[in-house]
């Protein structure tokens, strides 16, 4: 039986020259991927609201990709674009990746496994494209110690390995190493090894000569050459294909590179900084990572702690994000209770999650102060908080509708229970205010800075906690009548 995709991924298929065949559509539909054919850019524009992905076929150049990217960006969000190219047109695929394609597949490859790989890689590319530059703060004693080590390492030419959880700021620390080094005036070139299809990584890293393969109409300088005189940063290096690890090791040992299709070698003057969120020793034991490469890249290891283990950085980071994303004409500040909530949260998503929380709070706030009511945390922590609520607290909440819970919180904070419960009830009030003001699920989610799916999830949580009575039910019923949102309150 054909393996099923984990989720449904509706995709708009744009190919002005030829339509996708019925057989291929049925094969992918059986695996959970729905292709919706469109023939013009106008048709594509109308379907973008539904699309998780856009698939286009490139022939000869990347002009169609540029038109589609312009369209998706004007639409308000970066819909991933997957490009299909004819066999032998590797250079066209490389150019497409440079111009913003999230993945490239050969046009004659309709295997379920290839599409599964493409869809698995697409969110990673989207994450890289959409995230804002992170800021690293060195206020906590643990961070100050890390900064001192980084400055010492920066003055040497040894390779450095940055280890830490996702979202902690590994690339930012790599930039600190570069900026504090004698190479600071040279280029800083970064590559996420997990964000690219395997068949393009080698060409992007090491380059090719003109005529090296069909479609190679001109030479291409790889990222190592582009980083000459500076620093190359390889993020998620544990995801690099095993056979390319061998070539990378040779480049680091010989400090020169041979392009694909070339006879001579090119001398390199590059400092390597690599990063990973995995245990490379375990990867070595599992024969997923070369031990000799590990020793080559880890002459000095710098470990970034999770944000929860450097609490002194939380408030300075939050302040920087307020200044960065807040209005230019006035200063937004945090109340004492908001600060307390930020400092007591566990931050499973690290610095990236803190940035998201501050951005949402700025959207929700109406004045110059952000209170704990405007702090909305990511689903993973909210799920954990809901599951660990004391039974007495849950029982207390079940006795009241949203208005009574809010009034009880205002009159007697101890009646609510712990801080997590108070925040949950405040979050409910904010969400209901957004729903009542927009009367539209997508608009409400947009105003809150979360996805429609997250909004459905949160409403289901509130229902399970007995917080969707009276006003909530009436409001949801009104939205069902207007928008057909039958699954929102009971998703």
JSON list of C-alpha atoms in Angstrom, two decimals, residues 239-425:
[
{"chain": "A", "resi": 239, "resn": "UNK", "atom": "CA", "xyz": [21.86, 16.76, 8.29]},
{"chain": "A", "resi": 240, "resn": "UNK", "atom": "CA", "xyz": [24.57, 16.88, 5.61]},
{"chain": "A", "resi": 241, "resn": "UNK", "atom": "CA", "xyz": [24.49, 13.72, 3.43]},
{"chain": "A", "resi": 242, "resn": "UNK", "atom": "CA", "xyz": [27.18, 11.24, 4.44]},
{"chain": "A", "resi": 243, "resn": "UNK", "atom": "CA", "xyz": [28.95, 11.17, 1.05]},
{"chain": "A", "resi": 244, "resn": "UNK", "atom": "CA", "xyz": [29.26, 14.98, 1.08]},
{"chain": "A", "resi": 245, "resn": "UNK", "atom": "CA", "xyz": [30.82, 14.84, 4.53]},
{"chain": "A", "resi": 246, "resn": "UNK", "atom": "CA", "xyz": [33.79, 13.08, 2.91]},
{"chain": "A", "resi": 247, "resn": "UNK", "atom": "CA", "xyz": [34.21, 15.86, 0.36]},
{"chain": "A", "resi": 248, "resn": "UNK", "atom": "CA", "xyz": [33.85, 18.54, 3.04]},
{"chain": "A", "resi": 249, "resn": "UNK", "atom": "CA", "xyz": [36.56, 16.86, 5.11]},
{"chain": "A", "resi": 250, "resn": "UNK", "atom": "CA", "xyz": [38.92, 16.87, 2.13]},
{"chain": "A", "resi": 251, "resn": "UNK", "atom": "CA", "xyz": [38.26, 20.57, 1.49]},
{"chain": "A", "resi": 252, "resn": "UNK", "atom": "CA", "xyz": [38.98, 21.44, 5.13]},
{"chain": "A", "resi": 253, "resn": "UNK", "atom": "CA", "xyz": [42.18, 19.39, 5.14]},
{"chain": "A", "resi": 254, "resn": "UNK", "atom": "CA", "xyz": [43.60, 20.63, 1.83]},
{"chain": "A", "resi": 255, "resn": "UNK", "atom": "CA", "xyz": [42.15, 24.16, 1.98]},
{"chain": "A", "resi": 256, "resn": "UNK", "atom": "CA", "xyz": [41.37, 24.06, -1.70]},
{"chain": "A", "resi": 257, "resn": "UNK", "atom": "CA", "xyz": [38.42, 23.06, -3.82]},
{"chain": "A", "resi": 258, "resn": "UNK", "atom": "CA", "xyz": [37.76, 21.54, -7.24]},
{"chain": "A", "resi": 259, "resn": "UNK", "atom": "CA", "xyz": [34.56, 22.58, -8.95]},
{"chain": "A", "resi": 260, "resn": "UNK", "atom": "CA", "xyz": [32.34, 19.98, -10.55]},
{"chain": "A", "resi": 261, "resn": "UNK", "atom": "CA", "xyz": [33.67, 19.39, -14.07]},
{"chain": "A", "resi": 262, "resn": "UNK", "atom": "CA", "xyz": [36.93, 21.20, -13.32]},
{"chain": "A", "resi": 263, "resn": "UNK", "atom": "CA", "xyz": [40.52, 20.02, -13.62]},
{"chain": "A", "resi": 264, "resn": "UNK", "atom": "CA", "xyz": [42.37, 22.56, -11.52]},
{"chain": "A", "resi": 265, "resn": "UNK", "atom": "CA", "xyz": [41.87, 23.46, -7.89]},
{"chain": "A", "resi": 266, "resn": "UNK", "atom": "CA", "xyz": [41.01, 26.79, -6.28]},
{"chain": "A", "resi": 267, "resn": "UNK", "atom": "CA", "xyz": [42.86, 27.86, -3.13]},
{"chain": "A", "resi": 268, "resn": "UNK", "atom": "CA", "xyz": [40.66, 28.74, -0.17]},
{"chain": "A", "resi": 269, "resn": "UNK", "atom": "CA", "xyz": [41.08, 31.13, 2.74]},
{"chain": "A", "resi": 270, "resn": "UNK", "atom": "CA", "xyz": [37.98, 30.37, 4.81]},
{"chain": "A", "resi": 271, "resn": "UNK", "atom": "CA", "xyz": [37.15, 29.92, 8.46]},
{"chain": "A", "resi": 272, "resn": "UNK", "atom": "CA", "xyz": [34.45, 27.32, 9.19]},
{"chain": "A", "resi": 273, "resn": "UNK", "atom": "CA", "xyz": [31.84, 27.64, 11.92]},
{"chain": "A", "resi": 274, "resn": "UNK", "atom": "CA", "xyz": [29.34, 24.78, 12.13]},
{"chain": "A", "resi": 275, "resn": "UNK", "atom": "CA", "xyz": [26.25, 24.35, 14.28]},
{"chain": "A", "resi": 276, "resn": "UNK", "atom": "CA", "xyz": [23.93, 21.57, 15.34]},
{"chain": "A", "resi": 277, "resn": "UNK", "atom": "CA", "xyz": [21.11, 20.85, 17.75]},
{"chain": "A", "resi": 278, "resn": "UNK", "atom": "CA", "xyz": [21.91, 17.13, 17.78]},
{"chain": "A", "resi": 279, "resn": "UNK", "atom": "CA", "xyz": [24.37, 14.94, 19.66]},
{"chain": "A", "resi": 280, "resn": "UNK", "atom": "CA", "xyz": [27.05, 14.32, 17.03]},
{"chain": "A", "resi": 281, "resn": "UNK", "atom": "CA", "xyz": [28.67, 11.59, 19.14]},
{"chain": "A", "resi": 282, "resn": "UNK", "atom": "CA", "xyz": [25.42, 9.65, 18.97]},
{"chain": "A", "resi": 283, "resn": "UNK", "atom": "CA", "xyz": [25.23, 10.33, 15.22]},
{"chain": "A", "resi": 284, "resn": "UNK", "atom": "CA", "xyz": [28.74, 8.89, 14.90]},
{"chain": "A", "resi": 285, "resn": "UNK", "atom": "CA", "xyz": [27.72, 5.75, 16.78]},
{"chain": "A", "resi": 286, "resn": "UNK", "atom": "CA", "xyz": [24.74, 5.41, 14.43]},
{"chain": "A", "resi": 287, "resn": "UNK", "atom": "CA", "xyz": [27.06, 5.81, 11.39]},
{"chain": "A", "resi": 288, "resn": "UNK", "atom": "CA", "xyz": [25.26, 9.00, 10.39]},
{"chain": "A", "resi": 289, "resn": "UNK", "atom": "CA", "xyz": [28.22, 11.32, 10.87]},
{"chain": "A", "resi": 290, "resn": "UNK", "atom": "CA", "xyz": [31.93, 10.88, 10.19]},
{"chain": "A", "resi": 291, "resn": "UNK", "atom": "CA", "xyz": [34.11, 10.81, 13.29]},
{"chain": "A", "resi": 292, "resn": "UNK", "atom": "CA", "xyz": [37.11, 12.33, 11.48]},
{"chain": "A", "resi": 293, "resn": "UNK", "atom": "CA", "xyz": [34.93, 15.24, 10.29]},
{"chain": "A", "resi": 294, "resn": "UNK", "atom": "CA", "xyz": [33.64, 15.73, 13.83]},
{"chain": "A", "resi": 295, "resn": "UNK", "atom": "CA", "xyz": [37.18, 16.20, 15.16]},
{"chain": "A", "resi": 296, "resn": "UNK", "atom": "CA", "xyz": [37.99, 18.54, 12.27]},
{"chain": "A", "resi": 297, "resn": "UNK", "atom": "CA", "xyz": [35.03, 20.90, 12.89]},
{"chain": "A", "resi": 298, "resn": "UNK", "atom": "CA", "xyz": [35.00, 20.82, 16.70]},
{"chain": "A", "resi": 299, "resn": "UNK", "atom": "CA", "xyz": [38.42, 22.15, 17.61]},
{"chain": "A", "resi": 300, "resn": "UNK", "atom": "CA", "xyz": [36.48, 24.38, 20.00]},
{"chain": "A", "resi": 301, "resn": "UNK", "atom": "CA", "xyz": [32.90, 23.77, 21.05]},
{"chain": "A", "resi": 302, "resn": "UNK", "atom": "CA", "xyz": [30.60, 26.61, 22.15]},
{"chain": "A", "resi": 303, "resn": "UNK", "atom": "CA", "xyz": [27.39, 25.54, 23.88]},
{"chain": "A", "resi": 304, "resn": "UNK", "atom": "CA", "xyz": [24.36, 27.84, 23.93]},
{"chain": "A", "resi": 305, "resn": "UNK", "atom": "CA", "xyz": [22.05, 27.07, 26.83]},
{"chain": "A", "resi": 306, "resn": "UNK", "atom": "CA", "xyz": [18.25, 27.07, 26.42]},
{"chain": "A", "resi": 307, "resn": "UNK", "atom": "CA", "xyz": [16.69, 30.42, 27.29]},
{"chain": "A", "resi": 308, "resn": "UNK", "atom": "CA", "xyz": [15.13, 28.96, 30.45]},
{"chain": "A", "resi": 309, "resn": "UNK", "atom": "CA", "xyz": [18.66, 28.33, 31.80]},
{"chain": "A", "resi": 310, "resn": "UNK", "atom": "CA", "xyz": [19.76, 31.95, 31.26]},
{"chain": "A", "resi": 311, "resn": "UNK", "atom": "CA", "xyz": [16.83, 33.86, 32.78]},
{"chain": "A", "resi": 312, "resn": "UNK", "atom": "CA", "xyz": [18.84, 37.06, 33.04]},
{"chain": "A", "resi": 313, "resn": "UNK", "atom": "CA", "xyz": [18.61, 37.42, 29.25]},
{"chain": "A", "resi": 314, "resn": "UNK", "atom": "CA", "xyz": [14.80, 37.29, 29.04]},
{"chain": "A", "resi": 315, "resn": "UNK", "atom": "CA", "xyz": [13.93, 40.88, 29.98]},
{"chain": "A", "resi": 316, "resn": "UNK", "atom": "CA", "xyz": [16.77, 42.51, 27.96]},
{"chain": "A", "resi": 317, "resn": "UNK", "atom": "CA", "xyz": [15.74, 40.45, 24.93]},
{"chain": "A", "resi": 318, "resn": "UNK", "atom": "CA", "xyz": [12.09, 41.38, 25.38]},
{"chain": "A", "resi": 319, "resn": "UNK", "atom": "CA", "xyz": [13.06, 45.05, 25.62]},
{"chain": "A", "resi": 320, "resn": "UNK", "atom": "CA", "xyz": [15.09, 44.84, 22.41]},
{"chain": "A", "resi": 321, "resn": "UNK", "atom": "CA", "xyz": [12.19, 43.19, 20.58]},
{"chain": "A", "resi": 322, "resn": "UNK", "atom": "CA", "xyz": [9.81, 45.91, 21.82]},
{"chain": "A", "resi": 323, "resn": "UNK", "atom": "CA", "xyz": [12.14, 48.55, 20.39]},
{"chain": "A", "resi": 324, "resn": "UNK", "atom": "CA", "xyz": [12.66, 46.64, 17.15]},
{"chain": "A", "resi": 325, "resn": "UNK", "atom": "CA", "xyz": [9.03, 45.80, 16.35]},
{"chain": "A", "resi": 326, "resn": "UNK", "atom": "CA", "xyz": [7.16, 48.51, 18.26]},
{"chain": "A", "resi": 327, "resn": "UNK", "atom": "CA", "xyz": [5.88, 51.82, 16.86]},
{"chain": "A", "resi": 328, "resn": "UNK", "atom": "CA", "xyz": [8.50, 54.42, 16.05]},
{"chain": "A", "resi": 329, "resn": "UNK", "atom": "CA", "xyz": [6.54, 57.31, 17.56]},
{"chain": "A", "resi": 330, "resn": "UNK", "atom": "CA", "xyz": [6.26, 56.02, 21.12]},
{"chain": "A", "resi": 331, "resn": "UNK", "atom": "CA", "xyz": [7.86, 53.62, 23.60]},
{"chain": "A", "resi": 332, "resn": "UNK", "atom": "CA", "xyz": [6.00, 50.48, 24.66]},
{"chain": "A", "resi": 333, "resn": "UNK", "atom": "CA", "xyz": [6.77, 49.05, 28.10]},
{"chain": "A", "resi": 334, "resn": "UNK", "atom": "CA", "xyz": [5.92, 45.91, 30.07]},
{"chain": "A", "resi": 335, "resn": "UNK", "atom": "CA", "xyz": [3.97, 45.97, 33.32]},
{"chain": "A", "resi": 336, "resn": "UNK", "atom": "CA", "xyz": [5.41, 44.31, 36.41]},
{"chain": "A", "resi": 337, "resn": "UNK", "atom": "CA", "xyz": [3.00, 41.36, 36.10]},
{"chain": "A", "resi": 338, "resn": "UNK", "atom": "CA", "xyz": [3.91, 40.90, 32.42]},
{"chain": "A", "resi": 339, "resn": "UNK", "atom": "CA", "xyz": [7.60, 40.86, 33.33]},
{"chain": "A", "resi": 340, "resn": "UNK", "atom": "CA", "xyz": [6.93, 38.29, 36.04]},
{"chain": "A", "resi": 341, "resn": "UNK", "atom": "CA", "xyz": [5.07, 36.08, 33.56]},
{"chain": "A", "resi": 342, "resn": "UNK", "atom": "CA", "xyz": [7.91, 36.27, 31.02]},
{"chain": "A", "resi": 343, "resn": "UNK", "atom": "CA", "xyz": [10.50, 35.41, 33.66]},
{"chain": "A", "resi": 344, "resn": "UNK", "atom": "CA", "xyz": [8.58, 32.39, 34.95]},
{"chain": "A", "resi": 345, "resn": "UNK", "atom": "CA", "xyz": [7.77, 30.88, 31.55]},
{"chain": "A", "resi": 346, "resn": "UNK", "atom": "CA", "xyz": [9.85, 27.86, 30.44]},
{"chain": "A", "resi": 347, "resn": "UNK", "atom": "CA", "xyz": [10.47, 29.03, 26.82]},
{"chain": "A", "resi": 348, "resn": "UNK", "atom": "CA", "xyz": [10.50, 25.70, 24.96]},
{"chain": "A", "resi": 349, "resn": "UNK", "atom": "CA", "xyz": [10.93, 27.66, 21.70]},
{"chain": "A", "resi": 350, "resn": "UNK", "atom": "CA", "xyz": [13.80, 29.74, 23.13]},
{"chain": "A", "resi": 351, "resn": "UNK", "atom": "CA", "xyz": [14.63, 33.22, 21.74]},
{"chain": "A", "resi": 352, "resn": "UNK", "atom": "CA", "xyz": [12.52, 32.71, 18.63]},
{"chain": "A", "resi": 353, "resn": "UNK", "atom": "CA", "xyz": [9.44, 32.04, 20.76]},
{"chain": "A", "resi": 354, "resn": "UNK", "atom": "CA", "xyz": [10.10, 35.11, 22.91]},
{"chain": "A", "resi": 355, "resn": "UNK", "atom": "CA", "xyz": [10.22, 37.20, 19.75]},
{"chain": "A", "resi": 356, "resn": "UNK", "atom": "CA", "xyz": [6.87, 35.75, 18.63]},
{"chain": "A", "resi": 357, "resn": "UNK", "atom": "CA", "xyz": [5.27, 36.47, 22.01]},
{"chain": "A", "resi": 358, "resn": "UNK", "atom": "CA", "xyz": [6.42, 40.11, 21.96]},
{"chain": "A", "resi": 359, "resn": "UNK", "atom": "CA", "xyz": [5.20, 40.61, 18.40]},
{"chain": "A", "resi": 360, "resn": "UNK", "atom": "CA", "xyz": [1.76, 39.22, 19.29]},
{"chain": "A", "resi": 361, "resn": "UNK", "atom": "CA", "xyz": [1.59, 41.42, 22.37]},
{"chain": "A", "resi": 362, "resn": "UNK", "atom": "CA", "xyz": [2.34, 44.50, 20.28]},
{"chain": "A", "resi": 363, "resn": "UNK", "atom": "CA", "xyz": [-0.55, 43.61, 17.98]},
{"chain": "A", "resi": 364, "resn": "UNK", "atom": "CA", "xyz": [-2.96, 43.16, 20.89]},
{"chain": "A", "resi": 365, "resn": "UNK", "atom": "CA", "xyz": [-1.96, 46.18, 22.97]},
{"chain": "A", "resi": 366, "resn": "UNK", "atom": "CA", "xyz": [-3.84, 49.45, 22.55]},
{"chain": "A", "resi": 367, "resn": "UNK", "atom": "CA", "xyz": [-1.76, 51.73, 24.75]},
{"chain": "A", "resi": 368, "resn": "UNK", "atom": "CA", "xyz": [1.81, 52.20, 25.87]},
{"chain": "A", "resi": 369, "resn": "UNK", "atom": "CA", "xyz": [1.77, 49.28, 28.32]},
{"chain": "A", "resi": 370, "resn": "UNK", "atom": "CA", "xyz": [1.74, 45.54, 27.69]},
{"chain": "A", "resi": 371, "resn": "UNK", "atom": "CA", "xyz": [0.07, 43.59, 30.47]},
{"chain": "A", "resi": 372, "resn": "UNK", "atom": "CA", "xyz": [0.05, 39.85, 31.09]},
{"chain": "A", "resi": 373, "resn": "UNK", "atom": "CA", "xyz": [-3.31, 39.76, 29.27]},
{"chain": "A", "resi": 374, "resn": "UNK", "atom": "CA", "xyz": [-1.56, 40.44, 25.96]},
{"chain": "A", "resi": 375, "resn": "UNK", "atom": "CA", "xyz": [1.04, 37.67, 26.36]},
{"chain": "A", "resi": 376, "resn": "UNK", "atom": "CA", "xyz": [0.10, 34.66, 24.24]},
{"chain": "A", "resi": 377, "resn": "UNK", "atom": "CA", "xyz": [2.43, 31.68, 24.31]},
{"chain": "A", "resi": 378, "resn": "UNK", "atom": "CA", "xyz": [2.95, 28.93, 21.77]},
{"chain": "A", "resi": 379, "resn": "UNK", "atom": "CA", "xyz": [0.74, 25.83, 21.64]},
{"chain": "A", "resi": 380, "resn": "UNK", "atom": "CA", "xyz": [3.27, 23.35, 23.03]},
{"chain": "A", "resi": 381, "resn": "UNK", "atom": "CA", "xyz": [3.53, 25.20, 26.34]},
{"chain": "A", "resi": 382, "resn": "UNK", "atom": "CA", "xyz": [-0.19, 25.96, 26.51]},
{"chain": "A", "resi": 383, "resn": "UNK", "atom": "CA", "xyz": [-0.93, 22.27, 26.03]},
{"chain": "A", "resi": 384, "resn": "UNK", "atom": "CA", "xyz": [1.47, 21.42, 28.84]},
{"chain": "A", "resi": 385, "resn": "UNK", "atom": "CA", "xyz": [-0.05, 24.08, 31.10]},
{"chain": "A", "resi": 386, "resn": "UNK", "atom": "CA", "xyz": [-3.57, 22.78, 30.46]},
{"chain": "A", "resi": 387, "resn": "UNK", "atom": "CA", "xyz": [-2.59, 19.20, 31.18]},
{"chain": "A", "resi": 388, "resn": "UNK", "atom": "CA", "xyz": [-0.92, 20.11, 34.46]},
{"chain": "A", "resi": 389, "resn": "UNK", "atom": "CA", "xyz": [-3.62, 22.36, 35.94]},
{"chain": "A", "resi": 390, "resn": "UNK", "atom": "CA", "xyz": [-4.58, 21.28, 39.47]},
{"chain": "A", "resi": 391, "resn": "UNK", "atom": "CA", "xyz": [-7.92, 19.46, 39.61]},
{"chain": "A", "resi": 392, "resn": "UNK", "atom": "CA", "xyz": [-9.25, 22.01, 42.10]},
{"chain": "A", "resi": 393, "resn": "UNK", "atom": "CA", "xyz": [-8.46, 24.83, 39.69]},
{"chain": "A", "resi": 394, "resn": "UNK", "atom": "CA", "xyz": [-10.15, 23.10, 36.76]},
{"chain": "A", "resi": 395, "resn": "UNK", "atom": "CA", "xyz": [-13.20, 22.42, 38.92]},
{"chain": "A", "resi": 396, "resn": "UNK", "atom": "CA", "xyz": [-13.35, 26.07, 39.93]},
{"chain": "A", "resi": 397, "resn": "UNK", "atom": "CA", "xyz": [-13.20, 27.24, 36.31]},
{"chain": "A", "resi": 398, "resn": "UNK", "atom": "CA", "xyz": [-15.98, 24.86, 35.27]},
{"chain": "A", "resi": 399, "resn": "UNK", "atom": "CA", "xyz": [-18.41, 26.71, 37.57]},
{"chain": "A", "resi": 400, "resn": "UNK", "atom": "CA", "xyz": [-18.10, 30.04, 35.77]},
{"chain": "A", "resi": 401, "resn": "UNK", "atom": "CA", "xyz": [-18.62, 31.56, 32.37]},
{"chain": "A", "resi": 402, "resn": "UNK", "atom": "CA", "xyz": [-15.96, 33.86, 30.91]},
{"chain": "A", "resi": 403, "resn": "UNK", "atom": "CA", "xyz": [-17.38, 37.04, 32.45]},
{"chain": "A", "resi": 404, "resn": "UNK", "atom": "CA", "xyz": [-17.52, 35.55, 35.94]},
{"chain": "A", "resi": 405, "resn": "UNK", "atom": "CA", "xyz": [-13.96, 34.22, 35.62]},
{"chain": "A", "resi": 406, "resn": "UNK", "atom": "CA", "xyz": [-12.71, 37.66, 34.58]},
{"chain": "A", "resi": 407, "resn": "UNK", "atom": "CA", "xyz": [-14.55, 39.40, 37.43]},
{"chain": "A", "resi": 408, "resn": "UNK", "atom": "CA", "xyz": [-13.30, 36.87, 39.97]},
{"chain": "A", "resi": 409, "resn": "UNK", "atom": "CA", "xyz": [-9.76, 37.46, 38.78]},
{"chain": "A", "resi": 410, "resn": "UNK", "atom": "CA", "xyz": [-10.14, 41.23, 39.13]},
{"chain": "A", "resi": 411, "resn": "UNK", "atom": "CA", "xyz": [-11.72, 41.08, 42.59]},
{"chain": "A", "resi": 412, "resn": "UNK", "atom": "CA", "xyz": [-9.74, 38.30, 44.17]},
{"chain": "A", "resi": 413, "resn": "UNK", "atom": "CA", "xyz": [-6.68, 36.92, 42.41]},
{"chain": "A", "resi": 414, "resn": "UNK", "atom": "CA", "xyz": [-6.36, 34.06, 44.90]},
{"chain": "A", "resi": 415, "resn": "UNK", "atom": "CA", "xyz": [-9.76, 32.69, 43.85]},
{"chain": "A", "resi": 416, "resn": "UNK", "atom": "CA", "xyz": [-8.42, 31.86, 40.41]},
{"chain": "A", "resi": 417, "resn": "UNK", "atom": "CA", "xyz": [-5.58, 29.64, 41.52]},
{"chain": "A", "resi": 418, "resn": "UNK", "atom": "CA", "xyz": [-2.08, 29.79, 40.09]},
{"chain": "A", "resi": 419, "resn": "UNK", "atom": "CA", "xyz": [-0.66, 32.26, 37.58]},
{"chain": "A", "resi": 420, "resn": "UNK", "atom": "CA", "xyz": [-1.01, 29.85, 34.64]},
{"chain": "A", "resi": 421, "resn": "UNK", "atom": "CA", "xyz": [-4.76, 29.70, 35.14]},
{"chain": "A", "resi": 422, "resn": "UNK", "atom": "CA", "xyz": [-5.04, 33.48, 35.39]},
{"chain": "A", "resi": 423, "resn": "UNK", "atom": "CA", "xyz": [-3.12, 33.84, 32.16]},
{"chain": "A", "resi": 424, "resn": "UNK", "atom": "CA", "xyz": [-5.35, 31.25, 30.48]},
{"chain": "A", "resi": 425, "resn": "UNK", "atom": "CA", "xyz": [-8.51, 33.13, 31.43]}
]
